[in-house]
Short mmCIF file of C-alpha atoms and ligand atoms in Angstrom, two decimals:
data_model
loop_
_atom_site.label_atom_id
_atom_site.label_comp_id
_atom_site.label_asym_id
_atom_site.label_seq_id
_atom_site.Cartn_x
_atom_site.Cartn_y
_atom_site.Cartn_z
CA MET A 1 104.55 39.15 151.51
CA LYS A 2 104.37 42.37 152.61
CA PHE A 3 107.77 42.47 154.53
CA GLU A 4 109.28 41.21 151.55
CA LEU A 5 107.61 43.38 148.88
CA ASP A 6 108.80 46.77 151.34
CA LEU A 7 112.04 45.44 151.62
CA PHE A 8 112.47 44.81 147.62
CA ARG A 9 111.14 48.58 147.20
CA LYS A 10 113.60 50.22 149.69
CA ILE A 11 116.68 48.10 148.37
CA THR A 12 115.88 48.70 144.64
CA ASP A 13 114.97 52.40 145.37
CA GLU A 14 118.29 52.90 147.27
CA LEU A 15 120.05 50.33 144.33
CA LEU A 16 118.72 52.52 141.49
CA GLN A 17 120.14 55.69 142.98
CA ASP A 18 123.19 54.23 143.89
CA GLU A 19 123.73 52.77 140.17
CA LYS A 20 123.33 56.44 139.01
CA GLU A 21 126.14 57.63 141.33
CA ASN A 22 128.68 54.25 140.98
CA PRO A 23 128.23 52.77 138.13
CA VAL A 24 130.89 50.16 138.25
CA LEU A 25 131.65 48.67 141.48
CA PRO A 26 135.54 47.45 142.13
CA PRO A 27 135.59 43.73 142.24
CA ILE A 28 135.82 41.70 145.63
CA HIS A 29 138.97 39.17 145.77
CA PRO A 30 136.62 35.88 146.32
CA LYS A 31 138.84 34.98 148.96
CA ASN A 32 137.44 38.08 150.82
CA ILE A 33 133.46 37.66 150.41
CA SER A 34 133.13 36.03 153.63
CA ASN A 35 135.19 38.82 155.21
CA VAL A 36 132.89 41.49 153.51
CA LEU A 37 129.74 39.82 153.47
CA ASP A 38 127.17 37.86 155.69
CA LEU A 39 126.57 34.64 153.04
CA ASP A 40 127.33 32.09 155.60
CA LEU A 41 124.21 29.75 156.59
CA SER A 42 123.43 29.41 160.52
CA GLU A 43 121.54 26.74 162.19
CA ASN A 44 118.89 29.15 163.73
CA GLY A 45 118.26 31.47 160.88
CA SER A 46 118.44 35.83 161.53
CA SER A 47 116.77 38.08 162.54
CA ASP A 48 114.30 40.56 160.02
CA ASP A 49 116.67 42.85 161.02
CA ASP A 50 120.04 40.89 160.35
CA PHE A 51 118.06 39.61 157.40
CA ALA A 52 117.21 43.05 155.66
CA LYS A 53 120.80 44.12 156.45
CA ALA A 54 122.04 40.76 154.69
CA ILE A 55 120.45 40.83 151.46
CA ARG A 56 121.07 44.91 151.50
CA ASN A 57 124.94 44.10 151.83
CA LEU A 58 124.55 41.22 149.19
CA VAL A 59 122.80 43.46 146.76
CA PHE A 60 125.03 46.43 147.04
CA ASN A 61 128.11 43.94 146.30
CA THR A 62 126.94 42.68 143.48
CA PRO A 63 128.48 43.91 139.97
CA ARG A 64 126.84 45.89 138.25
CA THR A 65 125.78 45.13 134.75
CA THR A 66 122.55 47.42 133.46
CA THR A 67 124.48 50.67 134.21
CA LYS A 68 125.93 53.16 131.36
CA SER A 69 129.39 52.04 132.07
CA PHE A 70 128.74 48.19 131.76
CA PHE A 71 129.82 46.84 128.28
CA ASN A 72 131.38 43.92 129.24
CA GLN A 73 129.31 41.12 127.57
CA LEU A 74 126.50 40.75 125.01
CA PHE A 75 123.58 41.66 127.10
CA GLY A 76 123.52 45.03 129.09
CA GLY A 77 120.88 48.15 130.22
CA ARG A 78 117.49 47.50 132.51
CA ASN A 79 114.30 47.97 130.24
CA ALA A 80 111.58 48.41 132.99
CA LYS A 81 108.42 47.18 130.92
CA ALA A 82 110.63 44.14 130.83
CA THR A 83 111.63 43.83 134.02
CA LEU A 84 107.87 44.00 135.29
CA GLY A 85 107.40 41.17 133.42
CA ASP A 86 109.80 39.01 134.91
CA LEU A 87 108.75 39.99 138.30
CA LEU A 88 105.25 38.93 137.64
CA ALA A 89 106.52 35.60 136.14
CA VAL A 90 108.15 35.15 140.04
CA VAL A 91 105.16 36.23 141.23
CA LEU A 92 102.81 34.12 139.19
CA ASN A 93 105.29 31.54 139.17
CA ASN A 94 103.85 29.19 136.77
CA ALA A 95 105.41 26.12 134.73
CA MET A 96 105.09 26.38 131.03
CA HIS A 97 104.95 22.40 130.28
CA THR A 98 100.85 22.18 130.55
CA TYR A 99 98.11 24.67 129.34
CA LYS A 100 96.52 23.62 132.84
CA VAL A 101 99.20 25.27 134.69
CA SER A 102 100.02 28.10 132.57
CA GLY A 103 96.93 29.13 130.25
CA PRO A 104 97.28 32.29 128.76
CA MET A 105 101.16 32.36 128.90
CA VAL A 106 101.11 29.70 126.78
CA GLU A 107 99.17 31.58 124.21
CA ILE A 108 102.09 34.63 124.87
CA GLU A 109 104.62 32.38 123.96
CA LYS A 110 103.02 30.86 121.26
CA ILE A 111 102.15 34.48 119.46
CA MET A 112 106.09 35.52 120.17
CA VAL A 113 106.81 32.52 118.31
CA SER A 114 104.55 32.92 115.60
CA HIS A 115 106.04 36.65 114.82
CA PHE A 116 109.57 35.63 114.74
CA ASN A 117 108.39 32.99 112.17
CA GLN A 118 106.78 35.43 109.57
CA LEU A 119 109.85 37.79 110.66
CA ILE A 120 112.08 34.62 109.39
CA GLY A 121 109.87 33.81 106.51
CA TYR A 122 109.37 30.50 107.67
CA LYS A 123 105.92 29.41 106.36
CA ASN A 124 102.64 27.81 108.02
CA ASN A 125 104.35 24.49 109.22
CA ALA A 126 106.48 26.47 111.74
CA GLY A 127 107.03 25.79 114.81
CA GLY A 128 109.52 27.44 118.08
CA THR A 129 110.18 27.28 121.40
CA MET A 130 111.95 28.59 124.63
CA ALA A 131 115.03 27.56 126.33
CA SER A 132 117.00 28.52 129.25
CA GLY A 133 119.85 30.23 126.73
CA GLY A 134 121.42 30.56 123.63
CA SER A 135 123.71 27.21 124.11
CA MET A 136 120.63 25.52 124.72
CA THR A 137 118.94 26.49 122.18
CA ASN A 138 121.88 25.61 119.67
CA PHE A 139 121.38 22.29 121.68
CA MET A 140 117.97 21.61 120.23
CA ALA A 141 118.86 22.49 116.88
CA ILE A 142 121.47 20.01 116.82
CA LEU A 143 120.00 17.33 118.35
CA MET A 144 116.96 17.49 116.24
CA ALA A 145 119.18 17.77 112.97
CA ARG A 146 120.97 14.27 114.47
CA ASP A 147 117.16 12.66 114.93
CA LYS A 148 116.56 13.78 111.40
CA ALA A 149 119.60 12.42 109.97
CA GLN A 150 118.88 9.12 111.51
CA GLU A 151 116.15 8.07 112.97
CA SER A 152 117.43 5.06 114.70
CA ILE A 153 119.93 7.25 117.08
CA LYS A 154 117.48 7.79 119.61
CA ASN A 155 116.90 4.74 120.38
CA LYS A 156 119.91 2.40 119.38
CA GLY A 157 122.64 5.09 119.61
CA VAL A 158 124.88 6.55 117.28
CA GLN A 159 126.05 4.39 114.73
CA HIS A 160 127.73 6.42 112.07
CA LYS A 161 130.25 8.85 112.07
CA LEU A 162 127.90 12.16 111.99
CA ILE A 163 130.13 15.59 111.09
CA ALA A 164 128.82 19.28 112.27
CA TYR A 165 130.19 22.13 110.81
CA THR A 166 130.35 25.60 112.14
CA SER A 167 132.74 28.48 111.94
CA LYS A 168 136.16 28.66 114.06
CA GLU A 169 134.38 31.87 115.26
CA SER A 170 131.30 30.71 116.73
CA HIS A 171 130.42 30.19 119.92
CA TYR A 172 131.60 27.27 122.06
CA SER A 173 128.58 25.44 122.84
CA VAL A 174 128.65 23.85 119.54
CA SER A 175 130.94 21.62 120.21
CA LYS A 176 129.77 20.81 124.02
CA ASN A 177 126.76 20.19 122.31
CA ALA A 178 128.58 17.73 119.69
CA ALA A 179 129.68 16.12 122.73
CA PHE A 180 126.20 16.34 124.53
CA ILE A 181 124.45 14.29 121.55
CA GLY A 182 127.02 11.70 121.75
CA ILE A 183 128.47 12.33 118.09
CA GLY A 184 132.00 13.31 119.94
CA ARG A 185 133.58 16.80 119.93
CA GLU A 186 136.32 15.61 117.47
CA GLN A 187 133.32 15.46 114.53
CA VAL A 188 133.00 19.30 114.63
CA ARG A 189 134.75 20.92 111.84
CA TYR A 190 135.75 24.34 112.18
CA ILE A 191 135.58 26.06 109.22
CA GLU A 192 138.09 29.35 108.53
CA SER A 193 136.54 32.44 108.13
CA ASN A 194 137.39 35.45 105.93
CA ASP A 195 138.35 38.76 107.17
CA ASP A 196 134.89 40.01 108.23
CA GLY A 197 134.64 36.60 110.11
CA GLU A 198 132.19 35.69 108.33
CA MET A 199 132.54 31.59 107.53
CA ASP A 200 134.47 30.63 103.85
CA THR A 201 131.86 28.72 102.29
CA ILE A 202 134.26 27.59 99.94
CA LEU A 203 136.38 26.10 102.28
CA LEU A 204 132.97 24.78 103.95
CA GLN A 205 131.98 23.06 100.21
CA LYS A 206 135.49 21.68 100.20
CA THR A 207 135.58 19.98 103.80
CA ILE A 208 131.73 18.48 103.39
CA GLU A 209 133.19 16.93 100.50
CA GLN A 210 136.40 15.44 101.59
CA ASP A 211 134.06 14.28 104.63
CA LEU A 212 131.59 12.44 102.37
CA ASN A 213 134.62 11.00 100.32
CA LYS A 214 135.57 9.32 104.16
CA GLY A 215 132.39 7.58 103.83
CA TYR A 216 131.29 9.92 107.14
CA GLN A 217 127.98 11.41 107.14
CA PRO A 218 127.87 15.53 107.11
CA PHE A 219 124.63 16.44 109.04
CA PHE A 220 124.77 20.02 110.42
CA VAL A 221 125.66 23.67 109.68
CA ASN A 222 125.52 26.00 112.68
CA ALA A 223 125.71 29.64 111.04
CA THR A 224 126.46 32.35 113.05
CA ALA A 225 124.01 35.62 113.23
CA GLY A 226 126.57 38.03 115.14
CA THR A 227 129.38 35.64 116.09
CA THR A 228 130.32 36.54 119.97
CA VAL A 229 134.43 38.27 119.14
CA MET A 230 133.54 40.42 115.68
CA GLY A 231 129.52 40.31 115.65
CA ALA A 232 130.10 39.13 112.00
CA PHE A 233 127.04 37.52 110.14
CA ASP A 234 127.88 34.29 107.82
CA PRO A 235 126.41 34.01 104.67
CA LEU A 236 123.06 32.23 105.29
CA ASP A 237 121.86 32.16 101.85
CA LYS A 238 125.30 31.22 100.54
CA ILE A 239 125.39 28.47 103.06
CA ALA A 240 121.89 27.60 102.86
CA ALA A 241 122.20 26.50 99.22
CA LEU A 242 125.36 24.31 100.22
CA CYS A 243 123.10 22.84 102.87
CA LYS A 244 120.11 22.01 100.38
CA LYS A 245 122.74 20.18 98.01
CA TYR A 246 124.33 17.86 100.41
CA ASN A 247 120.70 17.50 102.60
CA LEU A 248 122.11 18.97 105.73
CA TRP A 249 120.42 20.74 108.56
CA LEU A 250 120.92 24.51 108.78
CA HIS A 251 120.61 25.91 112.00
CA ALA A 252 121.26 29.97 112.37
CA ASP A 253 122.78 30.87 115.92
CA GLY A 254 121.40 34.14 116.39
CA ALA A 255 121.48 34.39 120.12
CA TYR A 256 123.44 37.70 119.81
CA CYS A 257 122.08 39.79 116.46
CA GLY A 258 119.42 37.27 115.38
CA SER A 259 117.03 39.78 116.21
CA VAL A 260 118.18 42.33 113.33
CA ILE A 261 115.22 40.37 111.73
CA LEU A 262 112.56 42.95 113.64
CA SER A 263 114.53 46.21 111.63
CA LYS A 264 114.02 46.74 107.86
CA LYS A 265 117.59 47.88 107.71
CA TYR A 266 119.36 45.23 108.50
CA ARG A 267 117.56 42.18 108.58
CA HIS A 268 119.75 42.17 105.46
CA LEU A 269 122.37 40.59 107.27
CA VAL A 270 120.05 37.63 107.51
CA ASN A 271 119.60 37.38 104.33
CA GLY A 272 118.31 33.69 103.35
CA ALA A 273 117.23 33.17 107.07
CA ALA A 274 114.16 31.98 105.64
CA ASN A 275 115.79 28.75 103.99
CA THR A 276 117.50 27.52 107.58
CA ASP A 277 115.90 24.95 108.83
CA SER A 278 116.14 26.48 112.70
CA PHE A 279 116.62 30.01 113.64
CA SER A 280 117.17 30.86 117.59
CA LEU A 281 117.77 34.31 119.11
CA ASN A 282 118.16 35.74 122.81
CA ALA A 283 115.89 38.63 123.52
CA HIS A 284 118.00 39.35 126.86
CA LYS A 285 120.78 40.15 124.12
CA MET A 286 119.83 42.72 121.56
CA LEU A 287 116.32 43.30 122.84
CA GLY A 288 117.09 44.25 126.36
CA THR A 289 115.02 42.19 128.52
CA PRO A 290 116.52 40.45 131.72
CA LEU A 291 118.08 37.21 130.96
CA THR A 292 117.08 34.72 129.62
CA CYS A 293 115.18 34.97 127.32
CA SER A 294 115.92 32.71 124.30
CA PHE A 295 113.57 30.94 121.64
CA ILE A 296 114.63 28.68 118.81
CA MET A 297 112.25 28.83 115.66
CA VAL A 298 111.88 25.84 113.57
CA LYS A 299 110.74 25.77 109.82
CA ASP A 300 108.76 22.13 110.26
CA LYS A 301 107.85 22.06 114.10
CA LYS A 302 107.30 18.20 113.10
CA TYR A 303 111.16 18.19 114.28
CA LEU A 304 111.07 19.31 117.60
CA HIS A 305 107.86 17.27 118.18
CA ASP A 306 110.17 14.39 117.03
CA SER A 307 113.00 15.08 118.90
CA PHE A 308 111.37 16.20 122.38
CA SER A 309 107.87 14.37 122.74
CA ASN A 310 108.00 11.27 124.53
CA ASN A 311 105.15 9.75 123.25
CA ALA A 312 103.16 9.90 120.54
CA SER A 313 104.39 10.98 117.32
CA TYR A 314 103.51 14.37 115.91
CA LEU A 315 100.97 12.78 113.65
CA PHE A 316 98.94 11.30 116.10
CA GLN A 317 98.47 14.42 118.44
CA MET A 318 95.57 16.12 119.64
CA ASP A 319 94.99 19.48 119.07
CA GLU A 320 95.33 20.39 122.70
CA ASP A 321 98.85 18.96 122.45
CA GLU A 322 99.43 22.57 120.40
CA TYR A 323 98.70 23.74 124.09
CA ASN A 324 100.79 21.92 126.06
CA LEU A 325 104.71 23.00 125.59
CA GLY A 326 106.13 20.47 127.36
CA LYS A 327 105.58 18.45 124.39
CA ILE A 328 108.14 20.19 122.39
CA SER A 329 110.48 21.30 125.19
CA LEU A 330 114.12 20.15 126.69
CA GLN A 331 112.85 20.39 130.23
CA CYS A 332 110.00 19.25 132.15
CA GLY A 333 109.11 22.45 134.41
CA ARG A 334 109.86 25.53 132.71
CA ARG A 335 110.11 29.17 133.57
CA ASN A 336 107.71 31.27 132.20
CA ASP A 337 110.59 33.28 130.44
CA GLY A 338 108.84 34.98 127.67
CA LEU A 339 106.65 37.28 129.88
CA LYS A 340 109.31 39.66 129.82
CA LEU A 341 109.69 39.68 126.36
CA TRP A 342 105.86 40.38 125.92
CA THR A 343 105.18 43.29 128.04
CA LEU A 344 108.05 44.81 126.37
CA TRP A 345 106.57 44.36 123.12
CA LYS A 346 102.70 44.76 124.41
CA SER A 347 103.78 48.32 125.53
CA VAL A 348 106.52 49.83 122.28
CA GLY A 349 105.00 47.44 119.83
CA HIS A 350 106.92 45.70 116.80
CA LYS A 351 108.09 49.57 115.74
CA GLY A 352 109.92 50.18 119.16
CA LEU A 353 111.83 47.13 119.33
CA GLU A 354 112.80 48.00 115.54
CA LYS A 355 113.91 51.66 117.04
CA ILE A 356 115.94 49.51 119.83
CA VAL A 357 117.34 47.05 117.29
CA ASP A 358 118.49 50.61 115.14
CA HIS A 359 119.73 52.52 117.96
CA GLN A 360 122.49 50.08 118.76
CA PHE A 361 123.59 49.83 115.28
CA TYR A 362 123.92 53.69 115.39
CA LEU A 363 125.63 53.70 118.93
CA ALA A 364 128.10 50.91 117.36
CA ALA A 365 128.67 53.50 113.74
CA GLN A 366 128.87 56.49 115.95
CA GLY A 367 132.19 54.78 118.52
CA ARG A 368 133.68 53.36 115.21
CA GLU A 369 133.78 56.81 113.67
CA TYR A 370 135.31 58.41 117.14
CA VAL A 371 138.15 55.10 116.79
CA ARG A 372 138.52 55.53 113.08
CA ASN A 373 139.46 59.27 113.52
CA HIS A 374 141.42 59.07 116.38
CA PRO A 375 145.20 58.26 115.73
CA ASP A 376 145.64 56.58 119.09
CA TYR A 377 143.43 53.94 118.30
CA THR A 378 143.33 50.76 116.04
CA LEU A 379 140.11 49.56 114.64
CA TYR A 380 139.57 45.74 114.03
CA SER A 381 135.53 45.92 113.44
CA LYS A 382 133.89 46.07 110.19
CA GLU A 383 130.65 48.06 109.29
CA ASP A 384 127.77 46.69 110.42
CA THR A 385 128.08 44.96 113.54
CA LEU A 386 128.15 45.77 117.53
CA SER A 387 130.96 44.58 118.59
CA ILE A 388 133.75 47.38 118.60
CA CYS A 389 137.06 46.42 118.68
CA PHE A 390 140.15 48.21 119.12
CA ASN A 391 143.47 49.76 121.08
CA TYR A 392 144.35 52.12 122.38
CA LYS A 393 148.20 52.88 121.87
CA ASP A 394 150.28 50.03 122.70
CA ILE A 395 148.63 49.03 125.84
CA ALA A 396 147.88 45.26 126.11
CA PRO A 397 144.07 45.56 125.87
CA GLU A 398 144.36 42.30 128.95
CA GLU A 399 145.59 45.06 131.05
CA ILE A 400 143.24 48.11 130.38
CA CYS A 401 140.38 45.89 130.77
CA ALA A 402 141.66 44.87 134.27
CA GLY A 403 142.78 48.06 135.21
CA LEU A 404 139.32 50.17 134.01
CA TYR A 405 137.63 48.00 136.40
CA GLU A 406 140.00 47.23 139.25
CA HIS A 407 139.35 51.35 139.63
CA GLY A 408 135.91 51.00 139.14
CA LYS A 409 135.82 52.98 136.08
CA LEU A 410 134.57 50.87 132.90
CA MET A 411 133.07 47.12 132.85
CA VAL A 412 135.00 46.15 129.09
CA GLY A 413 136.23 42.73 127.86
CA TYR A 414 138.61 41.68 125.34
CA GLY A 415 138.40 39.14 122.32
CA SER A 416 141.11 37.63 119.88
CA PHE A 417 140.24 37.49 115.78
CA LYS A 418 142.87 36.08 113.99
CA GLY A 419 146.11 36.21 115.86
CA ASP A 420 144.98 40.07 117.41
CA THR A 421 143.89 40.52 120.63
CA PHE A 422 141.70 43.90 121.25
CA VAL A 423 139.31 45.53 123.68
CA ARG A 424 135.97 44.73 122.24
CA LEU A 425 133.63 47.42 122.94
CA ILE A 426 129.76 46.13 122.58
CA THR A 427 126.62 49.14 122.33
CA ILE A 428 123.85 46.78 123.43
CA ASN A 429 122.42 49.04 125.93
CA TYR A 430 120.31 51.28 123.82
CA SER A 431 119.55 53.28 126.43
CA ASN A 432 122.86 54.89 125.92
CA SER A 433 123.54 58.13 123.73
CA LYS A 434 125.99 58.80 121.43
CA GLU A 435 127.84 60.76 124.21
CA ASP A 436 127.91 58.24 126.76
CA ILE A 437 129.47 55.92 123.67
CA LEU A 438 131.96 59.15 123.71
CA SER A 439 132.37 59.26 127.15
CA PHE A 440 133.57 55.51 127.28
CA PHE A 441 136.45 56.67 125.10
CA LYS A 442 137.22 59.85 127.23
CA LYS A 443 137.25 57.65 130.64
CA LEU A 444 139.42 55.30 128.98
CA GLU A 445 142.12 57.92 127.65
CA ALA A 446 142.03 59.56 130.74
CA PHE A 447 142.58 56.65 132.83
CA ALA A 448 145.65 55.50 130.09
CA THR A 449 147.04 58.48 130.69
CA LYS A 450 147.01 58.43 134.22
CA HIS A 451 148.12 54.88 134.57
CA TYR A 452 150.06 54.27 131.48
CA SER A 453 151.66 57.63 131.07
CA LEU A 454 155.36 56.34 131.80
CA SER A 455 155.17 53.48 129.69
CA LEU A 456 154.12 55.00 126.52
CA ASN A 457 156.34 57.08 123.75
CA PRO A 458 156.11 60.52 124.74
CA ALA A 459 155.30 61.46 121.08
C1 PLP B 501 125.53 34.85 123.77
C2 PLP B 501 125.56 33.47 123.01
C3 PLP B 501 125.16 32.09 123.04
C4 PLP B 501 125.05 31.20 124.25
O1 PLP B 501 124.06 31.79 124.58
P1 PLP B 501 123.81 31.76 126.17
O2 PLP B 501 122.15 32.38 126.55
O3 PLP B 501 124.84 32.58 127.22
O4 PLP B 501 123.92 30.37 126.55
C5 PLP B 501 125.53 31.04 121.84
N1 PLP B 501 125.87 31.81 120.50
C6 PLP B 501 126.06 33.14 120.42
C7 PLP B 501 126.79 33.29 118.97
C8 PLP B 501 126.16 33.70 121.52
O5 PLP B 501 126.40 35.11 121.61
#
């Protein structure tokens, strides 16, 4: 390993330095990749020298997602403590399915799940696990809901029209997952949101009633804590009341912003969380760990065992099975994705995680204020979201996002809500300061002045 560790150290040292000077790499067109990089695989392999060169070249031509100019996605930044944890997970290479092969790593995962359960407000029966992303934790939720709604489905397949509900603003995995679990995409009802992007609960109830009248079987509501575009929070307490009335599984998709449970100041955004049946969050989004670090917490762990254990039903288990995480997992072998959050959490404590969450909202508030006070901007976002949605002058958002990237200035994306399309700036990289956010706008304005001045009104 010595050669490889030395090489790793050398390349990362160089990379960290270079990232400061060149935080955005202009894109390589996919057609040119093989001209720029030595990626092809040969019969005889490479000498150590060529190998090192090829790796360095690859690393230095890969988009930079951790710098202060990356605002493109719902993740960002590089937390050193979490990165250390993930590097160790690779070196140790455990699989999380049995206690025998992962030992204390099992306890680490259980401890974090248990903290999350307490923060959500779940009681003693609660459980939880990790999966390879938020789409997969959403999948686990809808699958548990299906099996709860009709136990026979696991063996006989779907016999009835089972109906799932989610808002139009929810993540696209809900529709894919409906296909995966065999109920079909057409059995998902997309409920309109209000002007803030939150699911309209009156419409939700109406739609449930309509389906019941047709003889269908409603079984599942997906509520979102932090919608992908607007960062809106569906009203969990109101939705929970409806789910109780109609006996539906309520899942809170907190992939983006479920981590607000760690903050005294912002946990009110998920009021009613204790009344959900499952709650997911991606620590690789708001908590800043490397990808992926996705948790799903379940109010009654019986359902995890019922849907994901392949033998004995939950009641007949031995105690040790509590430590064989494969019994409640989607996968067999599973990567140790928990360690990176644990190393961060161990180092900064609950208070440190809370600071991370609060700072992201602070940055968003600064950005919104800038946009609001500047006549050349139109603001689309509401309060209490990490997504600052705006347009600058009359420049098409698609165009300016592409231009900023091609010229190596900024990585930022765009989104749409109720007919408007806009630039979407995400303040999820908590190592940024207020100045970094203001500098985003300055760079955007300078770029616009340079490239769009002719097409704009001189006024
Ligand atoms: C990111 C996101 C997901 C998907 O998570 P992945 O880890 O990318 O699969 C699901 N739901 C919401 C609301 C998200 O923001």
